[in-house]
Coordinates of C-alpha atoms and ligand atoms in Angstrom, one line a residue:
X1 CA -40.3 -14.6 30.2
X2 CA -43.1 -17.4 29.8
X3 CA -44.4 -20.1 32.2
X4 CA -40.8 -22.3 33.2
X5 CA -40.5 -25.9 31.7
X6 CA -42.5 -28.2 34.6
X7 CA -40.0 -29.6 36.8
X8 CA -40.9 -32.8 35.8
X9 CA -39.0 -36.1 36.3
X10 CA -36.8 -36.3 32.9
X11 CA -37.3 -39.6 31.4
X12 CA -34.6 -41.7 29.5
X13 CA -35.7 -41.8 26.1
X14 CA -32.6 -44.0 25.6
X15 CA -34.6 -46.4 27.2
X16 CA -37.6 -46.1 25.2
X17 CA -41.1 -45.4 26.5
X18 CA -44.7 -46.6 25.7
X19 CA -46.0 -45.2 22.4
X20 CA -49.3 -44.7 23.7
X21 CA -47.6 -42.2 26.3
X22 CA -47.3 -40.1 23.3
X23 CA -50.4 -38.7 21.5
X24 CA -50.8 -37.1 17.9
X25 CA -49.1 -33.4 18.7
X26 CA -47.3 -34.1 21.8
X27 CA -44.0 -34.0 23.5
X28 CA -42.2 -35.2 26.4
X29 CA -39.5 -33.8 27.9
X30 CA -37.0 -36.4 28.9
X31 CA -32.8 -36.6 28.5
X32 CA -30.6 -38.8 26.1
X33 CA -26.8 -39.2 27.9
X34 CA -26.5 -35.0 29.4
X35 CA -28.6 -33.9 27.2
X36 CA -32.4 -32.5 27.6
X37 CA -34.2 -33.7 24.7
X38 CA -37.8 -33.5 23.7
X39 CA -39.6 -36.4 21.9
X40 CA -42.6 -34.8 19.7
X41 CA -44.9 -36.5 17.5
X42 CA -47.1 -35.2 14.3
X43 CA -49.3 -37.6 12.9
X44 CA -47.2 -40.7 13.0
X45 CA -44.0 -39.0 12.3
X46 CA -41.7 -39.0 15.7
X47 CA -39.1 -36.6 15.9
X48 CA -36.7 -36.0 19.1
X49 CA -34.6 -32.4 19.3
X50 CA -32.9 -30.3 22.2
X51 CA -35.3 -29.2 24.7
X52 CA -33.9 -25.7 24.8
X53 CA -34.5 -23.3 21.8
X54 CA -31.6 -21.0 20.8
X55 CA -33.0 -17.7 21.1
X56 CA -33.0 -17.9 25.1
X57 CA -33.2 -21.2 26.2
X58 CA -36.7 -21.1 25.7
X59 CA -38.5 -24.4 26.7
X60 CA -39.9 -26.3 23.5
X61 CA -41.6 -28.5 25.9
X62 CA -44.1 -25.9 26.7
X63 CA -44.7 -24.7 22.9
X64 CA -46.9 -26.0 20.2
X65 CA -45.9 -28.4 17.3
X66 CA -47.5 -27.4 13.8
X67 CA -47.3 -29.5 11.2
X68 CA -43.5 -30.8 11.2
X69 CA -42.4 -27.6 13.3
X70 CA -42.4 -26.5 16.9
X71 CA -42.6 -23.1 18.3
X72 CA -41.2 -21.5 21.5
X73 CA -43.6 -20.2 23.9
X74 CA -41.8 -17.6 24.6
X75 CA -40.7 -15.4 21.3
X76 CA -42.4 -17.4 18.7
X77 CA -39.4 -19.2 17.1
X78 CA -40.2 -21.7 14.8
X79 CA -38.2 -24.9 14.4
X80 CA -38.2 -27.9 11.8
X81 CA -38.7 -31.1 13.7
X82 CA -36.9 -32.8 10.3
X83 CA -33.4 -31.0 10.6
X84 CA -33.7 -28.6 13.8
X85 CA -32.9 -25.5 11.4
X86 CA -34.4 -22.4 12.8
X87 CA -37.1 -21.8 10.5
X88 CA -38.2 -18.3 11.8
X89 CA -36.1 -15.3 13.8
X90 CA -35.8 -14.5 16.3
X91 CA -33.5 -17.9 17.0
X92 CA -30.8 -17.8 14.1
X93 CA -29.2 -21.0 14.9
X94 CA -30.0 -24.5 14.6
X95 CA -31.3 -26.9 17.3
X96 CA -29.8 -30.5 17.3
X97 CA -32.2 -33.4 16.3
X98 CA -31.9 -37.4 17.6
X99 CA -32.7 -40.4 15.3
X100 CA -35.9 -41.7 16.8
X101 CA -36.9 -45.6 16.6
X102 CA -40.4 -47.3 16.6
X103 CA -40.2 -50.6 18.6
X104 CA -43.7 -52.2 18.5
X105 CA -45.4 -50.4 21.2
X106 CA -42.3 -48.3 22.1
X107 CA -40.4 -45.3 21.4
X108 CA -36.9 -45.4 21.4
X109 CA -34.4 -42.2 21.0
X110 CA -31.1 -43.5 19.7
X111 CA -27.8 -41.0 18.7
X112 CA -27.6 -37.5 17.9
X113 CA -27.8 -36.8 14.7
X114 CA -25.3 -35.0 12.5
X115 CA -26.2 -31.3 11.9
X116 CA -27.6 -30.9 8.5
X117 CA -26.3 -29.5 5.2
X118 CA -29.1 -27.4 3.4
X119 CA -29.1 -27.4 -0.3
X120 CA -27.8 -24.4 -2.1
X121 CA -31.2 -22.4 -3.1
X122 CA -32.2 -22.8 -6.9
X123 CA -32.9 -19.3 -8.5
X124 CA -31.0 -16.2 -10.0
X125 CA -27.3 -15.6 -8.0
X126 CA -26.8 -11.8 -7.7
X127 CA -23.1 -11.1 -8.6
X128 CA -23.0 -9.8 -4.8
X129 CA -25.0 -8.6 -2.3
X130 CA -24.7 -5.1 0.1
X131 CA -26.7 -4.6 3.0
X132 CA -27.3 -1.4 4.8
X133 CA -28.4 -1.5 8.2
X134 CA -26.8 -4.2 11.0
X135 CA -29.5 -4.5 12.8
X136 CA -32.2 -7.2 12.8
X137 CA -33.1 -7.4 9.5
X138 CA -29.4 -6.8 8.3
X139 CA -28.4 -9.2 10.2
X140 CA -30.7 -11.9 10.0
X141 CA -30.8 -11.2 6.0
X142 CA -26.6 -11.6 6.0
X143 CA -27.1 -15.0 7.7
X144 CA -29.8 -16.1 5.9
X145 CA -27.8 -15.5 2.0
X146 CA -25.0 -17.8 3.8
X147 CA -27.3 -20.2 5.4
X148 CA -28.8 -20.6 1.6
X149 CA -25.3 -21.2 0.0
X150 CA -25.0 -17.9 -1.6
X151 CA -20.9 -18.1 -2.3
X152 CA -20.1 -14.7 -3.7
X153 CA -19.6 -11.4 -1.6
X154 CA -21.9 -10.5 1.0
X155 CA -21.3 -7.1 2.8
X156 CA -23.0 -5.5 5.7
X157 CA -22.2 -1.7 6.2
X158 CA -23.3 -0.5 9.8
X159 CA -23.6 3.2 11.0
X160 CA -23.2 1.5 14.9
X161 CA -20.2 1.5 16.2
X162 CA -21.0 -1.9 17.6
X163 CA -21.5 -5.1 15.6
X164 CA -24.7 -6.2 15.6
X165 CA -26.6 -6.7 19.0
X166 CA -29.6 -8.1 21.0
X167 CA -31.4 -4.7 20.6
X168 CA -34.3 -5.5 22.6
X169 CA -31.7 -6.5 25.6
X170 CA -30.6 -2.6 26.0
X171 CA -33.9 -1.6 27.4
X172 CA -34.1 -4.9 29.8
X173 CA -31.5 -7.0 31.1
X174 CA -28.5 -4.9 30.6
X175 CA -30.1 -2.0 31.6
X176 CA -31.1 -3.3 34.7
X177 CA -27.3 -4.8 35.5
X178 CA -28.5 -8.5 35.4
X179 CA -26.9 -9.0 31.6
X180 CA -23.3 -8.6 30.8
X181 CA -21.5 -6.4 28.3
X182 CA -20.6 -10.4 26.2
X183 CA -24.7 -11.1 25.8
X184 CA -25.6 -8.5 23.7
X185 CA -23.6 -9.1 20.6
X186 CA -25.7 -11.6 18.5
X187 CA -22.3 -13.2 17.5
X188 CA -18.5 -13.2 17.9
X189 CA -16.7 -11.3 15.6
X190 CA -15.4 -14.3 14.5
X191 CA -19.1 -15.8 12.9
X192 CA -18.4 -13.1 10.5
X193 CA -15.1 -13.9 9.2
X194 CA -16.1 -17.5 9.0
X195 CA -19.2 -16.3 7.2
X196 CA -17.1 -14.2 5.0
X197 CA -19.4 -10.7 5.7
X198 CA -17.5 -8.3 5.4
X199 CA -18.9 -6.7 8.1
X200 CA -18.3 -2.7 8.2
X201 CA -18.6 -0.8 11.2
X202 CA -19.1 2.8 12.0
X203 CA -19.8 3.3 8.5
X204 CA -22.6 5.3 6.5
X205 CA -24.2 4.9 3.1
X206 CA -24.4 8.5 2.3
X207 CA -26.2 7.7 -1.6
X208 CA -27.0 4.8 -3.8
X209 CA -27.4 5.1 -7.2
X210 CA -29.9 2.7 -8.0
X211 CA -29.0 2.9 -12.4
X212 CA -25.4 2.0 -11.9
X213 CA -26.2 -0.3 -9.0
X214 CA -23.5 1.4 -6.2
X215 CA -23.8 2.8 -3.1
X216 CA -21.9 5.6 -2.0
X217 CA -20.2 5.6 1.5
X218 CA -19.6 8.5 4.0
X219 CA -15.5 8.1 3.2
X220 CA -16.1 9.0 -0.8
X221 CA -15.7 5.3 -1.5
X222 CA -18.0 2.8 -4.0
X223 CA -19.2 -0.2 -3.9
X224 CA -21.2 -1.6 -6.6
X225 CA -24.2 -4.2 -5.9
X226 CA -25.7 -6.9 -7.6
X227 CA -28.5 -6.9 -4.8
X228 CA -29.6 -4.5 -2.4
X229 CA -31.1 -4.5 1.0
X230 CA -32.2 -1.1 2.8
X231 CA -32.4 -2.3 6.4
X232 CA -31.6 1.3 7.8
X233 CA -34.2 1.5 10.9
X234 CA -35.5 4.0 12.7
X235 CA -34.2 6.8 14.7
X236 CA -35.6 8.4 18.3
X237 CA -38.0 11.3 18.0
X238 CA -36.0 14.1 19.4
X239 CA -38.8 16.9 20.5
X240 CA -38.5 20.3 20.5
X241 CA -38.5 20.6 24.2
X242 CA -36.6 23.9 25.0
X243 CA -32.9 22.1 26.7
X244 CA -33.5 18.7 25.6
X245 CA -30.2 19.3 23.7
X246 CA -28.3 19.0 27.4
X247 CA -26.2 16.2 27.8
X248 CA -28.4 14.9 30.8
X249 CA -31.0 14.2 28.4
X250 CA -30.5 10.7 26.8
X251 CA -32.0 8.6 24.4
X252 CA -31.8 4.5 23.3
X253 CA -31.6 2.7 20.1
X254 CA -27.6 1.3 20.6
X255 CA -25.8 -0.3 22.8
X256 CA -23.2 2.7 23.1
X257 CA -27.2 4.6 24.2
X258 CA -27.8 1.8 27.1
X259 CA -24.2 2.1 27.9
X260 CA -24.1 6.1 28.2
X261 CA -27.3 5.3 30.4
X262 CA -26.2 2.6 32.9
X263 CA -22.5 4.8 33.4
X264 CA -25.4 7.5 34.6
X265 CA -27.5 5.0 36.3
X266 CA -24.1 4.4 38.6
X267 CA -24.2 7.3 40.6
X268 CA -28.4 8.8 40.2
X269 CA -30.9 8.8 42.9
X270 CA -33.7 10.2 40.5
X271 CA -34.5 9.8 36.6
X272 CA -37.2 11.4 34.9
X273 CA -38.2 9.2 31.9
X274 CA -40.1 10.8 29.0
X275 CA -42.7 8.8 27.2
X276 CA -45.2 5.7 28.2
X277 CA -44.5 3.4 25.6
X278 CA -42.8 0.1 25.7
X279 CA -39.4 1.3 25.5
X280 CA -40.0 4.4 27.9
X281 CA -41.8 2.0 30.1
X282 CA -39.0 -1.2 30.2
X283 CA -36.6 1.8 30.7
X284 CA -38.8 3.1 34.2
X285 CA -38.6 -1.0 35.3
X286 CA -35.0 -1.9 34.6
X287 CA -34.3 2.1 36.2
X288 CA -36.3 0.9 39.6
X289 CA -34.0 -2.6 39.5
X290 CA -31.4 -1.0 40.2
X291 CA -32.8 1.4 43.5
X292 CA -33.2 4.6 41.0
X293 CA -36.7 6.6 41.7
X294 CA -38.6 6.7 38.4
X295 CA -41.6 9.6 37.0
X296 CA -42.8 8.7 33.9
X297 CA -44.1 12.2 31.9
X298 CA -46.7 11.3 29.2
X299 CA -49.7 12.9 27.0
X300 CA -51.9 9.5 27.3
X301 CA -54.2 9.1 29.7
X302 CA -53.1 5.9 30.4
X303 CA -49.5 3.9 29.4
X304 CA -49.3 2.1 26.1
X305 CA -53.2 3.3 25.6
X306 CA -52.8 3.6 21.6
X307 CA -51.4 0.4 21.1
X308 CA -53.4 -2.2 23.7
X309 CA -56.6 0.1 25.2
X310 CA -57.3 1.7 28.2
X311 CA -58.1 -1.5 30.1
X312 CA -54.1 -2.8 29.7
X313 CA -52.7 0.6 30.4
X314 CA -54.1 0.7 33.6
X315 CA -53.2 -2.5 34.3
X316 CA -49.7 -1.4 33.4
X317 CA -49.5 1.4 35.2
X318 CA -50.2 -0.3 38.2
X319 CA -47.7 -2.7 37.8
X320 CA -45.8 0.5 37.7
X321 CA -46.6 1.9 40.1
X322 CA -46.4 -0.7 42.5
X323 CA -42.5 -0.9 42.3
X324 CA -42.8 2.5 43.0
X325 CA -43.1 4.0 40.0
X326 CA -44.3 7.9 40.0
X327 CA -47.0 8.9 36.7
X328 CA -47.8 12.2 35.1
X329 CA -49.9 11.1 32.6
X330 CA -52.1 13.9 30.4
X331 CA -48.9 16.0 30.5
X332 CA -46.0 17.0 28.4
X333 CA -42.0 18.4 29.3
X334 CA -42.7 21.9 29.0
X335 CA -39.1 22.8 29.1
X336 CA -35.7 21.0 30.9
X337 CA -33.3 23.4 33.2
X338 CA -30.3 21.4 33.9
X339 CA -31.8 19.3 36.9
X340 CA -35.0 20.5 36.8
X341 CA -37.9 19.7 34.7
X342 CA -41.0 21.7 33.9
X343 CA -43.7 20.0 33.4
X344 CA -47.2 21.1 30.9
X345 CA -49.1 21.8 34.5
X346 CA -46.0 24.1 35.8
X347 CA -45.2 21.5 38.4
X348 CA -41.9 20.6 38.2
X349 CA -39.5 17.4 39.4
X350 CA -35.9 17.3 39.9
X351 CA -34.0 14.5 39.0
X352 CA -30.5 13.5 37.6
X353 CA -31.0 13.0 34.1
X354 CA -33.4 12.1 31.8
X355 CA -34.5 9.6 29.1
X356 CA -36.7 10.1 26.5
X357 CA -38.7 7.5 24.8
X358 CA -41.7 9.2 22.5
X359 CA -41.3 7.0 19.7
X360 CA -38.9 6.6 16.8
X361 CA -39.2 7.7 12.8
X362 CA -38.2 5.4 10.0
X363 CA -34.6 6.3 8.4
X364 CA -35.8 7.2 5.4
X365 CA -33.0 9.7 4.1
X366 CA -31.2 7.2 2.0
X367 CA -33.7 5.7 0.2
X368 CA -35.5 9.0 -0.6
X369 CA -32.3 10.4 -2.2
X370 CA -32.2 7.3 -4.0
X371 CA -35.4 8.5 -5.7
X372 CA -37.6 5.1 -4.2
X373 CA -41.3 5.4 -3.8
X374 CA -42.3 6.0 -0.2
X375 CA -45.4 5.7 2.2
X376 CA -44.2 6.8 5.3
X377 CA -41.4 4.5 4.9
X378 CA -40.3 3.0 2.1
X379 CA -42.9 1.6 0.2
X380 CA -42.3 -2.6 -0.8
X381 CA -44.4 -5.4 -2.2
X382 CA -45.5 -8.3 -0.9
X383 CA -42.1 -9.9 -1.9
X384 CA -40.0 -7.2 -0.1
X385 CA -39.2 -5.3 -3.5
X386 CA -38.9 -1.4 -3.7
X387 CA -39.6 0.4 -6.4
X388 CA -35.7 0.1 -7.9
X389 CA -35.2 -3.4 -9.1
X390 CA -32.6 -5.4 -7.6
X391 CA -33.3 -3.3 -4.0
X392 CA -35.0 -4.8 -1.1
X393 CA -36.0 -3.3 2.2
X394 CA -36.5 -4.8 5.5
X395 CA -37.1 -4.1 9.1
X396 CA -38.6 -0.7 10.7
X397 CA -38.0 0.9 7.5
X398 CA -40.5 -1.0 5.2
X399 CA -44.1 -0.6 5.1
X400 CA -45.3 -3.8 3.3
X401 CA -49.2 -5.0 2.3
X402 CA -50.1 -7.6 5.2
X403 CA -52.6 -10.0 4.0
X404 CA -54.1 -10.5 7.8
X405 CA -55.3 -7.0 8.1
X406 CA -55.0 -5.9 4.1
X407 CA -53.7 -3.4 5.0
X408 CA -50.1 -1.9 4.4
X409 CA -48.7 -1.4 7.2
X410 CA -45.3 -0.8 9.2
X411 CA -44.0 -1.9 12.3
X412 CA -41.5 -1.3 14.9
X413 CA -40.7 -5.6 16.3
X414 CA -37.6 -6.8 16.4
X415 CA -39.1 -10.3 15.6
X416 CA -40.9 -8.8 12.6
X417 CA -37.9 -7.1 11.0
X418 CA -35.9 -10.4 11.2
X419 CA -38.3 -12.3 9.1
X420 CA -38.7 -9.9 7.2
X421 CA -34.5 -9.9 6.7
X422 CA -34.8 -13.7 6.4
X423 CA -37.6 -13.2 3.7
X424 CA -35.5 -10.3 1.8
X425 CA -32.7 -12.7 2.2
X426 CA -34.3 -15.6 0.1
X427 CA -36.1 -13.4 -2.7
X428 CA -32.8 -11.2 -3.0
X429 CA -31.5 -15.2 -3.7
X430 CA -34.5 -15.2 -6.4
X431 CA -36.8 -17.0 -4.5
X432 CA -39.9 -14.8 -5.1
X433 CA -41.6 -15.6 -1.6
X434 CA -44.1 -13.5 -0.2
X435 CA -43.6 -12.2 3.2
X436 CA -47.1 -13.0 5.0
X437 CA -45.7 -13.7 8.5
X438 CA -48.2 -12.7 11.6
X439 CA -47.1 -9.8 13.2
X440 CA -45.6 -10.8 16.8
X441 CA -43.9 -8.6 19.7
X442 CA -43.2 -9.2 23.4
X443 CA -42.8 -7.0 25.9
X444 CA -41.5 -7.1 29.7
X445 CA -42.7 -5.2 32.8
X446 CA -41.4 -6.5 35.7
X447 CA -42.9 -10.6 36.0
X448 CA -45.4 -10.0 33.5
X449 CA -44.8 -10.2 29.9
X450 CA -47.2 -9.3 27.3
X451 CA -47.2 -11.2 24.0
X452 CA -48.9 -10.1 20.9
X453 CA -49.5 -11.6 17.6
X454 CA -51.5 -9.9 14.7
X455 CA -51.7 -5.6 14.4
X456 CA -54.4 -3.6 15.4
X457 CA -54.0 -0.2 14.6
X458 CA -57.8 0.7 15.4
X459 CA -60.1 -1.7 17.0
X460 CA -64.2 -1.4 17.5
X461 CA -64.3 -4.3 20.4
X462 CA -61.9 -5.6 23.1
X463 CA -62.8 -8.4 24.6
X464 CA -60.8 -9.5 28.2
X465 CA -60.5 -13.6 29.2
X466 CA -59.3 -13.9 32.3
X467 CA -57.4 -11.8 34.7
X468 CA -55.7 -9.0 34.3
X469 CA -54.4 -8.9 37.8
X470 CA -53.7 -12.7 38.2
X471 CA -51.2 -12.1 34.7
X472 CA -53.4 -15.0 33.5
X473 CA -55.4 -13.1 30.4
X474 CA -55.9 -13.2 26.4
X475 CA -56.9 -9.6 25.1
X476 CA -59.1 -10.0 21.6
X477 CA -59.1 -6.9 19.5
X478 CA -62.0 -7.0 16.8
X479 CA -62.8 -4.6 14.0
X480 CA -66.1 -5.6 11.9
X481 CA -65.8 -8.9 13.5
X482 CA -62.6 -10.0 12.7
X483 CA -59.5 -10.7 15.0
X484 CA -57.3 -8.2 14.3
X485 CA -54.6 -9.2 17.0
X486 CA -54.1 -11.4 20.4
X487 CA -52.7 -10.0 23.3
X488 CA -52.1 -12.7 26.3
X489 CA -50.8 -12.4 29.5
X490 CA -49.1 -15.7 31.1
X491 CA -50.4 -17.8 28.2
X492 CA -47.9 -18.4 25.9
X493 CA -49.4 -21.4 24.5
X494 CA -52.2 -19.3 23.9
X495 CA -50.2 -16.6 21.9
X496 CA -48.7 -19.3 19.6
X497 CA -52.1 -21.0 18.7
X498 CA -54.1 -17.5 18.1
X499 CA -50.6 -17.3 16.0
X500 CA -51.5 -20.6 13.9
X501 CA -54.7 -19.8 13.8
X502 CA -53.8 -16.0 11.7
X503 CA -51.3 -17.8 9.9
X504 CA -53.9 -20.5 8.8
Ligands
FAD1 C1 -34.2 -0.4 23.6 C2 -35.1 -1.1 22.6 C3 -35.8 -2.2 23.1 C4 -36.7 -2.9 22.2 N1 -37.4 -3.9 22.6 C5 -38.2 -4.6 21.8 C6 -39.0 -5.7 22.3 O1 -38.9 -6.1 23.4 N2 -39.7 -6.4 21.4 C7 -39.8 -6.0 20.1 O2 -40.5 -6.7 19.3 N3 -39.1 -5.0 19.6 C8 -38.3 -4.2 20.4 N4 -37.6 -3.1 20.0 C9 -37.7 -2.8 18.6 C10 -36.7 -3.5 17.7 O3 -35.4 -3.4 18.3 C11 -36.7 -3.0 16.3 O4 -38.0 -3.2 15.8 C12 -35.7 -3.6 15.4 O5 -34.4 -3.4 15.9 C13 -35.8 -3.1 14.0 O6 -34.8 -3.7 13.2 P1 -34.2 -3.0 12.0 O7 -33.2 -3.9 11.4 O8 -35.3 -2.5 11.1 O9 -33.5 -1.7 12.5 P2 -32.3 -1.5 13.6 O10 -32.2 -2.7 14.4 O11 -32.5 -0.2 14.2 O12 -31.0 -1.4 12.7 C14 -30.8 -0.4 11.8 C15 -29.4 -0.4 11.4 O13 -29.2 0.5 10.3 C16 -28.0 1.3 10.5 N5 -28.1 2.4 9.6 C17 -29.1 3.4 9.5 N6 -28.8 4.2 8.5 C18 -27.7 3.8 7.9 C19 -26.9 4.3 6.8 N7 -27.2 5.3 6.1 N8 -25.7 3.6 6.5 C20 -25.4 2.5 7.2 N9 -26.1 2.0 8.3 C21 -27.2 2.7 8.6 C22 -28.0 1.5 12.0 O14 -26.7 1.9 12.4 C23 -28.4 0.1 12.5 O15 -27.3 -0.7 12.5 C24 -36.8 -2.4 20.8 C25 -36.0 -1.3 20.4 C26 -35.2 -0.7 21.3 C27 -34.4 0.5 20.8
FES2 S1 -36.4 -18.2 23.8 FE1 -37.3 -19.2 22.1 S2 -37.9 -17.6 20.9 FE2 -36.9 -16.6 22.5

């Protein structure tokens, strides 16, 4: 996580403080009664909310205000100052908001306000809406039709045998046995009966036919659509690796995957993980939390070198490697033998089981059956559209025209798919808005975590401010010039303005 809130004396904003304490884009952190609140001013507006954000308590203290908004350091959240709704994923719920006084020279926080009711959205109302996929673009789409006062019926049809979870958790927290089973379900069951989604689990779309506007499931049964949203995901690469097909060989997109793993994790003394990307790489650090020896088998010469450079994957190799994790790097799994695995060089390591992490593919079946246009993924506008009208995509799955980079490209961020459900959401509401979000993703290795903003798929320059070593850095990635992306290390703050700044 970020830098923690300063433990700064909490002022009582009941009580009022000097104006002047306060300056044009500021906040204080103080309390009102129990609660933590946070007085914040824009221009001469003054607004006062909780000082926790609802993703994960971030604090707001320690973010940025834009305009009437303010952003968590530590994910990117985005808040409205006006009624605390959460603007922008990854927090889903609202923050609560105080009515703020001007006394002369002072500032006053009075009473908490009551939480407020949006207006229905203006626009066409689909007779109902099905969405395929429950994970963060499902998800966050199925809240967002709701949140907008879409009445009629909204279901969300789920291959996982789970309802919908904190993804990113599996690889982390739980997986290191420092999160419980209860925190990785975004909701209760019961937000989804009071919702009224008709949430269905364990269930495939097996075809959708995109002229009669129905979707086929894997029981033989129909449902027709008024609006559509693919928001199917990816899957793990599975390579051909002669015995990857033996149950000691794992892999991790759902909960019931980190599950399977940590029951492993119980008893092993020694895990090979294939792969040295982020999730192969959180899966080596939460793996050494709990005691377990950890090689890491990769073609790179360094970890994560595609995405960030050379210069960060050594640096995160070393963070590696100083919890004593074990690298083959420049090599592939030439072949797995029950315990035993073979290595490109002919060396070989023994271990208990293994994990591999080499990427994941965009579930693409569905949609390609349903005749829609494709670009490695399925191909959508600026508004979200496919090629079928009336159908939506969202999340993993989409590969959309990004009007930082102008490019189109696709990505695999949990924080990126749920805007992009949020967005879907609103245009499948007929709200025609174009999705032009900056790209953002965090990643943990131990007590560093790297945030990035923006997408840089090739660079020509990388520029390095700051250390490395200390966790106090920003990484620039140039091409032509231009700022493609921000990578910081222990500067959130940093992250969020290089964030406004794209955005801008
Ligand atoms: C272990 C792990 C850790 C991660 N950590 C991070 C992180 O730290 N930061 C970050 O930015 N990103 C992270 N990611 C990536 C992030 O989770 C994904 O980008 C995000 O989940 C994509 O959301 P999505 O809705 O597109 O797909 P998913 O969340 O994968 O959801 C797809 C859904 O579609 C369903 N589905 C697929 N086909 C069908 C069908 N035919 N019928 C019905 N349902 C179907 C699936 O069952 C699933 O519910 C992580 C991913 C994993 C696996
Ligand atoms: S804690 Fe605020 S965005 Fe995650």
């Amino acid at each position: 996580m970020g830098a923690e809130t300063k433990d700064q004396a909490k002022v009582d904003l009941s009580k009022g403080i000097a104006a002047s304490t306060l300056p044009d884009g500021g906040m204080i952190l103080g309390r009102v009664g129990d609660d933590d609140v946070v007085l914040a001013r824009s221009g001469t507006e003054l607004f006062a909310v909780r000082a926790q954000c609802s993703h994960y308590r971030g604090p707001l203290v320690d973010g940025i205000i834009v305009g009437d908004t303010v952003r968590c350091p530590w994910h990117h959240a985005c808040f409205s100052l006006r009624t605390g709704e959460a603007l922008r994923a990854p927090a889903l719920d609202p923050i609560p908001c105080w009515r703020v006084d001007r006394q002369g020279d002072r500032i006053v926080v009075r009473e908490k306000l009551p939480a407020t009711q949006l207006s229905p959205a203006a626009g066409q109302r689909p007779s109902s809406i099905v969405i395929v996929g429950g994970g963060a673009a499902g998800v966050a789409a199925a809240e967002m039709v709701r949140r907008r006062g879409y009445g009629g019926p909204v279901t969300l049809i789920s291959a996982d045998a789970d309802p919908p979870i904190d993804r990113p958790n599996l690889s982390k927290d739980f997986l290191a046995g420092e999160a419980q089973d209860d925190w990785i379900p975004l909701w209760p069951n019961d937000f989804y009966v009071e919702h009224h989604i008709d949430l269905m689990l364990n269930r495939r779309v097996s075809s959708i036919d995109t002229a009669k506007r129905t979707v086929r499931l894997d029981d033989g049964s129909e449902r027709e659509y008024g609006a559509l949203l693919l928001a199917t995901g990816a899957d793990p690469v599975r390579p051909p690796v002669p015995g990857a097909e033996d149950d000691r060989v794992r892999y991790l997109r759902s909960f019931a995957d980190s599950r399977a793993i940590v029951e492993r994790a119980a008893t092993a003394k020694h895990v090979v993980v294939v792969g040295a990307g982020f999730i192969g790489l959180e899966v080596a650090a939460s793996l050494r939390a709990r005691g377990i020896a950890v090689d890491v088998v990769a073609p790179e010469s360094a970890p994560l070198e595609k995405v960030m450079g050379i210069e960060v994957g050594r640096f995160v190799r070393s963070l590696h490697e100083k919890q004593g994790v074990t690298f083959h790097m420049g090599q592939t799994v030439a072949r797995i033998d029950g315990r035993t695995v073979t290595l490109s060089s002919g060396a070989s390591v023994d271990c208990d089981f293994v994990v591999i992490g080499v990427g994941v593919k965009p579930s693409v079946a569905l949609a390609e059956q349903a005749g829609l246009a494709m670009d490695r993924g399925i191909s959508v506008n600026e508004y979200l559209e496919t090629s079928a009208p009336g159908v939506f995509a969202a999340g993993d799955v989409a590969r959309w025209p990004d009007p930082h980079t102008g490019e189109r490209i696709r990505v695999e961020h949990w924080v990126v798919a749920e805007r992009q459900g949020q967005t879907a959401a609103r245009n499948l509401l007929g709200a025609r808005e174009r999705f032009d979000a900056v790209p953002f993703f965090w990643s943990r290795h131990y007590d560093a975590t790297i945030n990035y903003v923006g997408h840089a798929e090739r660079w020509d320059d990388v520029a390095i401010d700051g250390s490395l070593e200390a966790l106090d850095c920003s990484i620039v990635y140039r091409r032509g010039g231009k700022i493609l992306a921000i990578a910081t290390v222990g500067r959130d703050r940093a992250s969020l303005e290089a964030e406004a700044r794209m955005e801008a």
